[in-house]
Coordinates of C-alpha atoms and ligand atoms in Angstrom, one line a residue:
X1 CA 108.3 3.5 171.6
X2 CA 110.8 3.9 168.6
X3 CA 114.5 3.1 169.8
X4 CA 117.3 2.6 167.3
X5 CA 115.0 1.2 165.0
X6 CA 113.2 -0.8 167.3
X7 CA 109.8 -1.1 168.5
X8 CA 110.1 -1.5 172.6
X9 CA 108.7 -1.7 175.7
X10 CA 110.0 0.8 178.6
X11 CA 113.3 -0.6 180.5
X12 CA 110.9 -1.0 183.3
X13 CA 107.9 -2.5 181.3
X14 CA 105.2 -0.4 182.6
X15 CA 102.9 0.9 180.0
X16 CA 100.7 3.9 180.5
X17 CA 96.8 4.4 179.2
X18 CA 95.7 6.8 176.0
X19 CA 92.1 7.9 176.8
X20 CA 89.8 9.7 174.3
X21 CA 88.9 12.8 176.4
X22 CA 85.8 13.1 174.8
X23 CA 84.8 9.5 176.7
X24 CA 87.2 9.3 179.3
X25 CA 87.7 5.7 177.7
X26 CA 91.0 3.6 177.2
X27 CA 92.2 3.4 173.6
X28 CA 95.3 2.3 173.8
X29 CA 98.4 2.1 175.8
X30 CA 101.9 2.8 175.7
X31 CA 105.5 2.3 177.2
X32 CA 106.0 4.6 179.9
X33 CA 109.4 5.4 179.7
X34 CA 111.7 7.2 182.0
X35 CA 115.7 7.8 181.8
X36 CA 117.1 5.2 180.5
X37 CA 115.0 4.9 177.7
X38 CA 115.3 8.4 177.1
X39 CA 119.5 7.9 177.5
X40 CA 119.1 4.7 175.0
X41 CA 117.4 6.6 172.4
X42 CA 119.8 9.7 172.9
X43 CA 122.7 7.0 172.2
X44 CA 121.1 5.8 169.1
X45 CA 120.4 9.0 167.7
X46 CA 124.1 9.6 168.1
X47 CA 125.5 6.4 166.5
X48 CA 123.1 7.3 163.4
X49 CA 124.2 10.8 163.5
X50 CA 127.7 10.2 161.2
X51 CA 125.8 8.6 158.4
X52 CA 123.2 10.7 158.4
X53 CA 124.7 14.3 157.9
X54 CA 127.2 13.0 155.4
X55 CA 123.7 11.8 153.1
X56 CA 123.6 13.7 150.5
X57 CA 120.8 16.8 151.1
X58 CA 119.1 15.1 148.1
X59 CA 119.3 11.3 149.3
X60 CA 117.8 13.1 152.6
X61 CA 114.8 14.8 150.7
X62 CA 113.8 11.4 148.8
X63 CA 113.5 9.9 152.3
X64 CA 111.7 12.7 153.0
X65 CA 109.2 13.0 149.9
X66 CA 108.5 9.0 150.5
X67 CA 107.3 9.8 154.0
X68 CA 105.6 13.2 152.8
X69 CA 103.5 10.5 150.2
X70 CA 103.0 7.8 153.3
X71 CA 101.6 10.1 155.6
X72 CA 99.3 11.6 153.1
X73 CA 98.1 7.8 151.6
X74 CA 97.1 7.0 155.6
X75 CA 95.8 10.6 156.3
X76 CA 92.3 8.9 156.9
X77 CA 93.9 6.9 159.7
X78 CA 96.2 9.5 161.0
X79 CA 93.5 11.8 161.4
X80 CA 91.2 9.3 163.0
X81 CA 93.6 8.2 165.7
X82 CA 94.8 12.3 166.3
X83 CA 90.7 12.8 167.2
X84 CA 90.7 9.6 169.2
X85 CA 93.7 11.3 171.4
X86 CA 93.1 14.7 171.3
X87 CA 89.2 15.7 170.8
X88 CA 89.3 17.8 167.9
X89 CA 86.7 17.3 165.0
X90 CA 87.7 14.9 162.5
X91 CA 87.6 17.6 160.1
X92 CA 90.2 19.6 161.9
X93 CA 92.4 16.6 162.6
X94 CA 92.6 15.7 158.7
X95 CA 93.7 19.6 158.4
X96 CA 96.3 18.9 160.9
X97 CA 97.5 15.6 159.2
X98 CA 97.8 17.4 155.8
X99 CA 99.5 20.4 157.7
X100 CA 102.1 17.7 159.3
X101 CA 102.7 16.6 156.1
X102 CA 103.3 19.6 154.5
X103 CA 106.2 20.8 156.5
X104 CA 107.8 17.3 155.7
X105 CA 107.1 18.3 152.2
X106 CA 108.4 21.9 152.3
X107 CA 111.8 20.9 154.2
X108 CA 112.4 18.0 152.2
X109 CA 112.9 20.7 149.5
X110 CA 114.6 23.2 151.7
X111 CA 117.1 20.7 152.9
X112 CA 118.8 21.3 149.0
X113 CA 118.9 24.9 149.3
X114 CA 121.6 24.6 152.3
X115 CA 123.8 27.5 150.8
X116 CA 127.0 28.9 152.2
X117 CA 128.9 32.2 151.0
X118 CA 132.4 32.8 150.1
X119 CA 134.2 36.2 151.7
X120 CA 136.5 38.5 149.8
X121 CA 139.5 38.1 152.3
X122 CA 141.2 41.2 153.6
X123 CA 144.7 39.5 152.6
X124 CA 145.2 37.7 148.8
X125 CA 146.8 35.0 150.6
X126 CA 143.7 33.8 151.8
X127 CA 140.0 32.2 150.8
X128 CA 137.4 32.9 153.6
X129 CA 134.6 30.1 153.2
X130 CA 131.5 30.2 155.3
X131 CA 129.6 26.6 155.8
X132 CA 126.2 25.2 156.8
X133 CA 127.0 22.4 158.9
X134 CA 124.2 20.2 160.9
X135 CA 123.5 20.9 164.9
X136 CA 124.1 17.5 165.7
X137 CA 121.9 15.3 168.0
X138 CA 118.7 16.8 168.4
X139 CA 115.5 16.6 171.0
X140 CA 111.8 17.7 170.7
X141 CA 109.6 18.0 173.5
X142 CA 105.8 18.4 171.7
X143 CA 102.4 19.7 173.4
X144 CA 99.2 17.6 173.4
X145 CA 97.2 20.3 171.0
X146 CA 98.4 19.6 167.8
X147 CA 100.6 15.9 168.7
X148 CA 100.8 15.5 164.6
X149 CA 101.8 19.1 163.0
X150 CA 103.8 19.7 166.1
X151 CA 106.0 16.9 165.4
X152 CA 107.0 17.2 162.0
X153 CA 107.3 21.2 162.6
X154 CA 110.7 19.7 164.4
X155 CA 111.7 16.5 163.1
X156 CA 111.5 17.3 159.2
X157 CA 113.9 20.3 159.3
X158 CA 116.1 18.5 161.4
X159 CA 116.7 15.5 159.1
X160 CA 116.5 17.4 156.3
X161 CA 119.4 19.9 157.7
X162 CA 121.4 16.5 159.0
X163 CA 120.4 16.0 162.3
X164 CA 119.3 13.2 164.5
X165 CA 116.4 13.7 166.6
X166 CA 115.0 12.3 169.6
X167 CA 111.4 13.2 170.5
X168 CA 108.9 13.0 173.6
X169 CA 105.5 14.0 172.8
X170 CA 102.6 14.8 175.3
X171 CA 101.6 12.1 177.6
X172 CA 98.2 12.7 176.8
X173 CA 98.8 12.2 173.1
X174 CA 101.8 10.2 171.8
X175 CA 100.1 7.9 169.1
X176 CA 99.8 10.5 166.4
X177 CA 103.6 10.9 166.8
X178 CA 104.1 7.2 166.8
X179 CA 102.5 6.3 163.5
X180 CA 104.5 9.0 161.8
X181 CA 107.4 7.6 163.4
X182 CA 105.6 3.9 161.5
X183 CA 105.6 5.7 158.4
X184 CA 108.7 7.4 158.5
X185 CA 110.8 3.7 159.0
X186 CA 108.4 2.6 155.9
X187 CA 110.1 5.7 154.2
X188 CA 113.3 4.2 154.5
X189 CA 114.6 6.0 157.0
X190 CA 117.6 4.6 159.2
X191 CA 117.7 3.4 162.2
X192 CA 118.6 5.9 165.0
X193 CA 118.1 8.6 162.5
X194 CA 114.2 9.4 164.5
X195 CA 113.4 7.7 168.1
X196 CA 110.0 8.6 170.3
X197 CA 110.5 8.0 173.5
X198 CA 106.8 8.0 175.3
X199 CA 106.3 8.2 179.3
X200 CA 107.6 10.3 182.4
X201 CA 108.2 13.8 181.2
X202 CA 110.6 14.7 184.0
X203 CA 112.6 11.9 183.6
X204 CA 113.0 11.7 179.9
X205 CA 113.2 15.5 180.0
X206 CA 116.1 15.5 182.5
X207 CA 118.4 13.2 180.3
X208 CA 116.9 15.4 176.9
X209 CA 118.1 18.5 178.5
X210 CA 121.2 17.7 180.6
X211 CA 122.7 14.7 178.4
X212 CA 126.0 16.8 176.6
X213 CA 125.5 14.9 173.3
X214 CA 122.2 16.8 172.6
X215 CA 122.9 19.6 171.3
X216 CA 119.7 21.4 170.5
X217 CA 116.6 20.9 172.0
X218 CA 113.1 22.1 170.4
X219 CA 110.3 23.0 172.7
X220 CA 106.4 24.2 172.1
X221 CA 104.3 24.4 175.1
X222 CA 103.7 26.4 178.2
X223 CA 105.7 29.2 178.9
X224 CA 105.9 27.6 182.2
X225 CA 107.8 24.5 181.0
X226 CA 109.8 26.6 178.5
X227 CA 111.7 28.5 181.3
X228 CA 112.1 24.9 183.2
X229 CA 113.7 23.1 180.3
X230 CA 115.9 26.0 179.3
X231 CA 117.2 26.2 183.0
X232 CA 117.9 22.4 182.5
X233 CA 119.7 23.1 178.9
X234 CA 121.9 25.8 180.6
X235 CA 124.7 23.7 182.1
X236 CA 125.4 22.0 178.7
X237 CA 125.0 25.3 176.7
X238 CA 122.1 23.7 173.9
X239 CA 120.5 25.6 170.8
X240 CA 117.4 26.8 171.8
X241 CA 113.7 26.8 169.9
X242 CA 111.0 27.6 172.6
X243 CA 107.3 28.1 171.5
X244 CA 105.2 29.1 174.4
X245 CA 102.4 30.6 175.4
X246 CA 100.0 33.5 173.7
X247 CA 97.4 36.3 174.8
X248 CA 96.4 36.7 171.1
X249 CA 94.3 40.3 170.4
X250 CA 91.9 40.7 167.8
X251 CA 90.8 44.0 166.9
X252 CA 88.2 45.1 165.3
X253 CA 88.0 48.6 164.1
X254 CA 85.3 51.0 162.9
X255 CA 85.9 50.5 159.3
X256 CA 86.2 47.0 159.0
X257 CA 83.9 44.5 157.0
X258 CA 82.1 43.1 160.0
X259 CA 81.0 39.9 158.1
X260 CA 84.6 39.3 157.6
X261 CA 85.7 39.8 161.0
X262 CA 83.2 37.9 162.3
X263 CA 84.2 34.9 160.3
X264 CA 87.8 35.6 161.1
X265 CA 86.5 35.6 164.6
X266 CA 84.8 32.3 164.6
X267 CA 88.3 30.9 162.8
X268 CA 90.8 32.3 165.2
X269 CA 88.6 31.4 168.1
X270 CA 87.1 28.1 168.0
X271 CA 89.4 26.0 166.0
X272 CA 90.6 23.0 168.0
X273 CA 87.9 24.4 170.9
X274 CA 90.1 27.6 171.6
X275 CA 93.1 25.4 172.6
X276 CA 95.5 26.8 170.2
X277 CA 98.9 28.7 170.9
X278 CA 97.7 31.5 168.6
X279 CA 93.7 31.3 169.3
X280 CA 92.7 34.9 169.9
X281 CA 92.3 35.9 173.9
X282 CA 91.3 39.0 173.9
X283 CA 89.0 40.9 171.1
X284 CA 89.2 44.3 171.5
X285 CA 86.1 45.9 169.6
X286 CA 85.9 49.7 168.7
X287 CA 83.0 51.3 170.9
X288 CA 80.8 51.8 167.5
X289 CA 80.9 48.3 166.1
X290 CA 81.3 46.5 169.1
X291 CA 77.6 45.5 170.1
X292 CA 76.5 44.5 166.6
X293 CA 80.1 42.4 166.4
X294 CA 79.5 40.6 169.9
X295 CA 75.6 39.7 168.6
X296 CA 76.9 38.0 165.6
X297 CA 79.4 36.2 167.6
X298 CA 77.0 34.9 170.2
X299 CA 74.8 33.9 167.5
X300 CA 77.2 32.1 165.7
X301 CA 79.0 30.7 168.9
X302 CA 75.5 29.3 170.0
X303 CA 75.4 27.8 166.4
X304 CA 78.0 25.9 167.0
X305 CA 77.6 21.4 167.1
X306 CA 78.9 20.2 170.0
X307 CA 80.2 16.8 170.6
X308 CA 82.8 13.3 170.0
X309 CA 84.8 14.8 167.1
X310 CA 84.6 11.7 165.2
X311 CA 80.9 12.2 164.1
X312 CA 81.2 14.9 160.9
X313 CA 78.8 17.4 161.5
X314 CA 80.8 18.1 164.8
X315 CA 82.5 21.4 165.3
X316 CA 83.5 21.8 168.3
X317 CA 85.1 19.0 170.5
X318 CA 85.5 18.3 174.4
X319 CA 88.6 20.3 175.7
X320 CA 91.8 18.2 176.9
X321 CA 91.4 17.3 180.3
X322 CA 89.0 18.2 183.6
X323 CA 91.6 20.6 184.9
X324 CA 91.0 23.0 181.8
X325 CA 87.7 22.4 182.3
X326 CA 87.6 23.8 185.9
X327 CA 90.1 27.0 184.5
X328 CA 87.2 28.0 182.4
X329 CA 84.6 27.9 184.9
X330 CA 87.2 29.9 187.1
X331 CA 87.3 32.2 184.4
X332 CA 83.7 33.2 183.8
X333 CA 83.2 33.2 187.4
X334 CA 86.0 35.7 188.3
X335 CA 84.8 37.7 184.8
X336 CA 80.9 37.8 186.0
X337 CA 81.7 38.6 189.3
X338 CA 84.0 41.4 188.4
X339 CA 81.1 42.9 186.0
X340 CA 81.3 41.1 182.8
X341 CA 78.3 40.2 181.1
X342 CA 77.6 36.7 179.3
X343 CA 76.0 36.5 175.7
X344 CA 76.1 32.8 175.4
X345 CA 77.6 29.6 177.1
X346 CA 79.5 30.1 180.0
X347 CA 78.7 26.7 181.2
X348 CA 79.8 23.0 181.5
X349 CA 78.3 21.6 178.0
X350 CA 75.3 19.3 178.5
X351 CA 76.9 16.4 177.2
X352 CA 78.9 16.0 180.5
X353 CA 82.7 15.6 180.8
X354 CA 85.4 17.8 179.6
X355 CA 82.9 19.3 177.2
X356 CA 82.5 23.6 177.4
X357 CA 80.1 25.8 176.2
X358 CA 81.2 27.8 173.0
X359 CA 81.1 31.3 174.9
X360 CA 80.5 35.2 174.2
X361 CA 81.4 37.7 177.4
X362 CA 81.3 41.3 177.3
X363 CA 82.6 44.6 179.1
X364 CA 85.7 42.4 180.1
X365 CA 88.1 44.8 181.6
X366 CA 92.0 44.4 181.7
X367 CA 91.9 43.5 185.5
X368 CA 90.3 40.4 185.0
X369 CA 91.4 36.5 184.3
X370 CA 90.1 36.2 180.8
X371 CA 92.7 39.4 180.2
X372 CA 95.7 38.4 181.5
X373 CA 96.2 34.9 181.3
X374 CA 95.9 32.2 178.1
X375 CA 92.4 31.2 178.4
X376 CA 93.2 27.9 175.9
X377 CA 89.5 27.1 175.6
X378 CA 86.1 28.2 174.1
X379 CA 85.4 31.9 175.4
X380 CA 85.2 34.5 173.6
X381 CA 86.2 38.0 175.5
X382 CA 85.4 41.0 174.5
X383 CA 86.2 44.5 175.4
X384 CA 86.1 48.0 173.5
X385 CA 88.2 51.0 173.0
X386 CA 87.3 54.7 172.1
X387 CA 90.8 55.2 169.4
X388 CA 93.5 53.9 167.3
X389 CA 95.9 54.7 170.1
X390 CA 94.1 52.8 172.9
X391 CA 93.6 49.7 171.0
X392 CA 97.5 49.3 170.3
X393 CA 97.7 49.8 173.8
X394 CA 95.5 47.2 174.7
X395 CA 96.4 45.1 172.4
X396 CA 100.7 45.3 173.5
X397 CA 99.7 45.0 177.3
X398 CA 100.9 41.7 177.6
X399 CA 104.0 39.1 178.6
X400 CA 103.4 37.2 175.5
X401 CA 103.6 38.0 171.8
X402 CA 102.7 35.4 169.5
X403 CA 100.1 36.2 167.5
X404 CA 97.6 39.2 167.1
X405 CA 94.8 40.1 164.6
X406 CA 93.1 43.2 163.1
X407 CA 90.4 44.0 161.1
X408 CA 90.5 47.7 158.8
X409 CA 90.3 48.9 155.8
X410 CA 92.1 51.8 155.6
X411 CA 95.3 50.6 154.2
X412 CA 97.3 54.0 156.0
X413 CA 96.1 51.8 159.5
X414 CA 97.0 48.6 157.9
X415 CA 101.1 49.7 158.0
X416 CA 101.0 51.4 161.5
X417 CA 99.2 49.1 163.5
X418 CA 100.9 45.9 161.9
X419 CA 104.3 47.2 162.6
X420 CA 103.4 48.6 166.2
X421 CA 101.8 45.5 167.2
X422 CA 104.6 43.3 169.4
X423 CA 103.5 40.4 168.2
X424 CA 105.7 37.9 166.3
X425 CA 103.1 37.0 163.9
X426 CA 99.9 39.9 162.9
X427 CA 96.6 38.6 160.9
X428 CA 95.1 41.6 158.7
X429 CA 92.1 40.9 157.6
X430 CA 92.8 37.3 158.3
X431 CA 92.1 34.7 161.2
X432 CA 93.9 31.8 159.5
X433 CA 98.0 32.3 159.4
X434 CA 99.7 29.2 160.1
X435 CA 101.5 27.5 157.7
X436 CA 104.2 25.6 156.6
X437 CA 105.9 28.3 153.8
X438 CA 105.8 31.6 156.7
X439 CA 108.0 31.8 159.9
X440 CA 105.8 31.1 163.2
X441 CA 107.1 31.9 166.6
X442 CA 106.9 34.2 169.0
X443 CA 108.5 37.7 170.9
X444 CA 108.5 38.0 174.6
X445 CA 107.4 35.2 177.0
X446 CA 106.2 33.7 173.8
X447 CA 109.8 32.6 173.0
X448 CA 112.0 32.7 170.5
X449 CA 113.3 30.8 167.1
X450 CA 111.1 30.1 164.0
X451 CA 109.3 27.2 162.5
X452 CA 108.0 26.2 159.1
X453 CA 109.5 28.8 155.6
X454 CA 113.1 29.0 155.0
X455 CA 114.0 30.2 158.6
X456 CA 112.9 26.9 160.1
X457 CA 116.1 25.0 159.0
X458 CA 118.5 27.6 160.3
X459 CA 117.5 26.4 164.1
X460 CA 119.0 22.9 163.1
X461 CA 122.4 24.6 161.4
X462 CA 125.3 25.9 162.7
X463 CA 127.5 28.2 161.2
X464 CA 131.4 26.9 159.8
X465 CA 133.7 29.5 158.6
X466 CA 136.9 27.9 157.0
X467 CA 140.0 30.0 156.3
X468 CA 142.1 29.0 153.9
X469 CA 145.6 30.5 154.2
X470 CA 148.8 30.1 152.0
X471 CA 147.1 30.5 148.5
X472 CA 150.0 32.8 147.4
X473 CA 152.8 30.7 148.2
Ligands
NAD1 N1 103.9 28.6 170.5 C1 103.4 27.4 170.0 O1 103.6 27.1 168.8 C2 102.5 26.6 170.9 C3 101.9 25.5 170.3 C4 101.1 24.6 171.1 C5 101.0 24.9 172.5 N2 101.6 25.9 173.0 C6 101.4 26.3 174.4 O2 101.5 25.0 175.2 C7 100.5 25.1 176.3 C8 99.6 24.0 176.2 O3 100.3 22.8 175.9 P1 100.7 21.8 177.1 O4 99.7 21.9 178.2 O5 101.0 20.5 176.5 O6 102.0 22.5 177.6 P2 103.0 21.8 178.7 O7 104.1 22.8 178.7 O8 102.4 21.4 179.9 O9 103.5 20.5 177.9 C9 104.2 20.5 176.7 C10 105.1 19.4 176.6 O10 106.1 19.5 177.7 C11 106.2 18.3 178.4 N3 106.6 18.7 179.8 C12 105.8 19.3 180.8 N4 106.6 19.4 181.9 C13 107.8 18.9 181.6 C14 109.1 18.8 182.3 N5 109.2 19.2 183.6 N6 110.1 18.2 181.7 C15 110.0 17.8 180.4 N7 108.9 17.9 179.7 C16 107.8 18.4 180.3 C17 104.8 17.7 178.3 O11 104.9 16.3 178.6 C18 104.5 18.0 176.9 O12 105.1 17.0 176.1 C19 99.8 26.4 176.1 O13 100.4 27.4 176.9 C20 100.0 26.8 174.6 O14 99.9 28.1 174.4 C21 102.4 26.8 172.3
LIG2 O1 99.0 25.8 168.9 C1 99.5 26.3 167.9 C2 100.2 25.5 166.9 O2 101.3 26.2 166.4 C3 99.2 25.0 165.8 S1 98.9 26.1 164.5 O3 100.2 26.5 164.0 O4 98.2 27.2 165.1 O5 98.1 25.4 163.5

C-alpha cells in the first residue's frame, strides 16, 4: 500500500490474494491492512494537507496533466491488469483506463476555475467576500466494478480543489488503484498528498469514517454500505458523496427507431456483464413493439462471445464472484416460477465458474426479483405497458434513482417524460451517458452529490465568506 509516500507492508504483515475471477487463479497479492494503517495514512494525508492547498491551483493542475499523460502512455498495462482483477473485456477495460484518465484531465483544468464572488454589502462600511476554500483531509471508499474510473472520479477533484485524500478500494480489486497511485508519485506528486490503504474494509473503514481529521468521505457502492458508513460519519459530522445502488428503466415506446433502441439496449445492458451502477434493470416495452424488440434482443444477446476478457474477440466476461452468480440463478428461478418466460440464457455459462448466460426474459411482472432489486448481471427483463402514463409509472416505482432510459421520437414526449422521470440521470435516445464533462449521481436510495463536470469539485470545497468591516473609517 501507498503511505506517506512509501510503499509498505500492513502493520501486521499479512498480505491478502488478487484472483482473476474469470480463473479463480492467484495474480498477485497485497498488504492486508487494518486500523492502523488506515490511521497512518489518515496522519500523512494530514501532514501533506498545509502544503498542498496553499499550491497554486495551477502548480496542482501540472501535477495533474503529468499524471493525466502517465496513465494514458501505460493504458495498455493499466487496462491489462484492470481485466486481470475485475473480468471485463480488454476492450472495456482500455475504455475505463481512458475514462479514469479523463476525469484527471478535466479536473486538472477545473481546479483553475475555483471562483469566489464579492457581495454588495448592506452597510458602505463593509466588503462582503465569498471564498472557495478546500474540505480538508479526504477518504474514498471505491467498488470492485470499475476499480480504475472509480478512483480518479474522487481523487482528481480532490487534489485539484486542495485536498488530501486517503483511499481504500475493493478487496477484490485494489491493483488498478495502486498503479495509478505508481503513476501519480511518477507525476510528482508529494508525499502524503494520495495514500491507498488495501485490506480489512471494516477496520480501515472505521478509522476513515470515525477519525475527526477526515473531513469528507466519498463513497460508490451498495446502498447497503452507503447507509452503514454514513451512520459511521455522523458522530464527527463529514461531507458526504454517496453513489449507490440503481433499478435503471429503459423504455421503449411505440414510435421509437427500434434498431436504435436495440443497440442502446445491448449498450446499457451488457457492458461490464450487466454489473454497472447505471446498467438498465428493467425495460419496459410498449405492448406494440415489445415482441419484435425482445426477438432482436435475444438474438443479439445469444450473439454475444463469451469468455477470459483478455482474448479480444470477447464480449462479455465472467461476473465478480460465485455469490453473484448464485443471485442470478435465484433470479430466473423466482422469475420462471412466477410466470416469466425465457428467450435466451438463463443459465450458468458453459465455460464453468462465475461465467452467466447473456439473458432475455419476458412477461416479468413488478412482483418479482428481477423488478425490485439491482440485478448487477447479464439479464435482460422485460415487461410491457399499454400508455404514456403507465410507463412513467413503472418506470418511478422504485427506491433508487440513478439512471433511466427512453426511446421516442416525438420530441413533445421527449420534454414530459425526461423531466417526470425521478432519475438523477435520463438517456433519450441514448444508452451510453457517463462521462467525465456531465454531473453523475443519483436521487433517492441512489444517494446524493455529483461526480465528473464542474459540479464534481464543489463536493471537495467548502464555502468562506470574509467580512471586511471599517472601510469608512
Ligand atoms: N452509483 C455509482 O456510481 C455506483 C458505481 C459502482 C457501483 N455501485 C453500486 O455498488 C454495488 C456493487 O459494488 P460493491 O459490491 O463493491 O459494493 P459494496 O458496497 O459491497 O462495496 C463497495 C466498497 O465498500 C467497501 N465496504 C463494504 N463494506 C464496508 C464496511 N462495512 N466498511 C467500510 N467499507 C466497506 C468495499 O470494500 C468496497 O470497497 C452495486 O449496488 C452498485 O450499484 C454504484
Ligand atoms: O457503475 C457505474 C459507474 O459509475 C461506472 S460508469 O459511470 O457507468 O461508467
Amino acid at each position: 500500500m501507498l503511505v506517506n509516500g512509501a510503499w509498505r507492508s500492513a502493520h501486521g504483515g499479512a498480505a491478502t490474494a488478487v484472483c482473476d475471477p474469470a480463473t479463480g487463479k492467484k495474480v498477485a497479492q497485497v498488504p492486508q491492512g487494518d486500523d492502523r494503517d488506515a490511521r497512518d495514512a489518515v496522519d500523512a494525508a494530514a501532514a501533506a494537507l498545509r502544503s498542498w492547498r496553499t499550491c497554486s491551483a495551477k502548480d496542482r493542475g501540472q501535477i495533474l496533466r503529468r499524471w493525466y499523460d502517465l496513465v494514458m502512455a501505460a493504458r495498455e498495462d493499466l487496462a491489462q491488469i484492470l481485466t486481470l482483477e475485475q473480468g471485463k473485456p480488454i476492450a472495456e477495460a482500455r475504455a475505463e483506463v481512458a475514462s479514469a484518465a479523463s476525469f484527471i484531465d478535466w479536473f486538472a483544468e477545473e481546479g483553475r476555475r475555483v471562483y469566489g464572488e464579492t457581495i454588495p454589502a448592506p452597510s458602505t462600511d463593509q466588503r462582503l467576500v465569498v471564498c472557495k476554500q478546500p474540505v480538508g483531509v479526504c477518504a474514498a471508499i471505491t467498488p470492485w466494478n470499475f476499480p480504475s474510473a472509480m478512483v480518479t472520479r474522487k481523487v482528481a477533484p480532490a487534489l485539484a480543489a486542495g485536498c488530501t485524500i486517503v483511499v481504500k478500494p475493493a478487496e477484490q480489486t485494489p491493483l488498478s488503484a495502486l498503479a495509478l497511485g505508481a503513476l501519480a508519485e511518477q507525476a510528482g506528486l508529494p508525499a502524503g498528498v494520495l495514500n491507498i490503504v488495501t485490506g480489512d474494509p471494516v477496520a480501515i473503514g472505521g478509522v476513515l469514517t470515525g477519525d475527526p481529521n477526515v473531513r469528507k468521505l466519498s463513497f460508490t457502492g451498495s446502498t447497503k454500505t452507503g447507509r452503514l458508513l454514513m451512520e459511521q460519519c455522523a458522530p464527527t459530522l463529514k461531507r458526504l458523496s454517496m453513489e449507490l445502488g440503481g433499478n435503471a428503466p429503459f423504455i421503449v415506446f411505440e414510435d421509437a427507431d427500434l434498431d436504435a433502441a436495440v443497440q442502446g439496449a445491448l449498450a446499457a445492458k451488457y457492458r461490464n456483464s450487466g454489473q454497472t451502477c447505471i446498467c438498465v434493470n428493467r425495460f419496459l416495452v410498449h405492448e406494440q413493439v415489445a415482441q419484435a424488440f425482445a426477438a432482436r434482443m435475444a438474438k443479439a444477446a445469444e450473439a454475444l462471445r463469451v469468455g477470459h476478457g483478455c482474448e479480444e474477440s470477447v464480449e462479455q466476461g465472467p461476473l465478480i464472484d460465485a455469490q453473484a452468480l448464485a443471485k442470478m440463478e435465484s433470479m430466473i428461478l423466482d422469475a420462471t416460477d412466477r410466470g416469466a418466460r425465457l428467450l435466451c440464457g438463463g443459465k450458468l455459462h458453459a465455460m464453468g465458474g462465475t461465467f452467466f448466460q447473456p439473458t432475455v426474459i419476458t412477461d416479468v411482472t413488478p412482483d418479482m426479483a428481477l423488478s425490485r432489486e439491482e440485478i448487477f448481471g447479464p439479464i435482460a427483463s422485460i415487461a410491457t405497458f399499454r400508455n404514456e402514463e403507465e410507463a412513467i409509472a413503472m418506470a418511478n416505482a422504485t427506491e433508487y434513482g440513478l439512471a433511466a432510459y427512453f426511446y421516442s421520437r416525438d420530441m413533445a414526449r421527449l420534454w414530459r417524460v425526461g423531466n417526470a422521470l425521478e432519475y438523477g440521470m435520463v438517456g433519450i435516445n441514448t444508452g451510453l451517458i457517463a462521462n467525465e464533462t456531465a454531473p453523475f449521481g443519483g436521487v433517492k436510495q441512489s444517494g446524493f452529490g455529483r461526480e465528473g463536470s464542474r459540479y464534481g469539485i464543489e463536493e471537495y470545497l467548502d464555502i468562506q465568506y470574509l467580512c471586511v468591516g471599517g472601510i469608512d473609517s
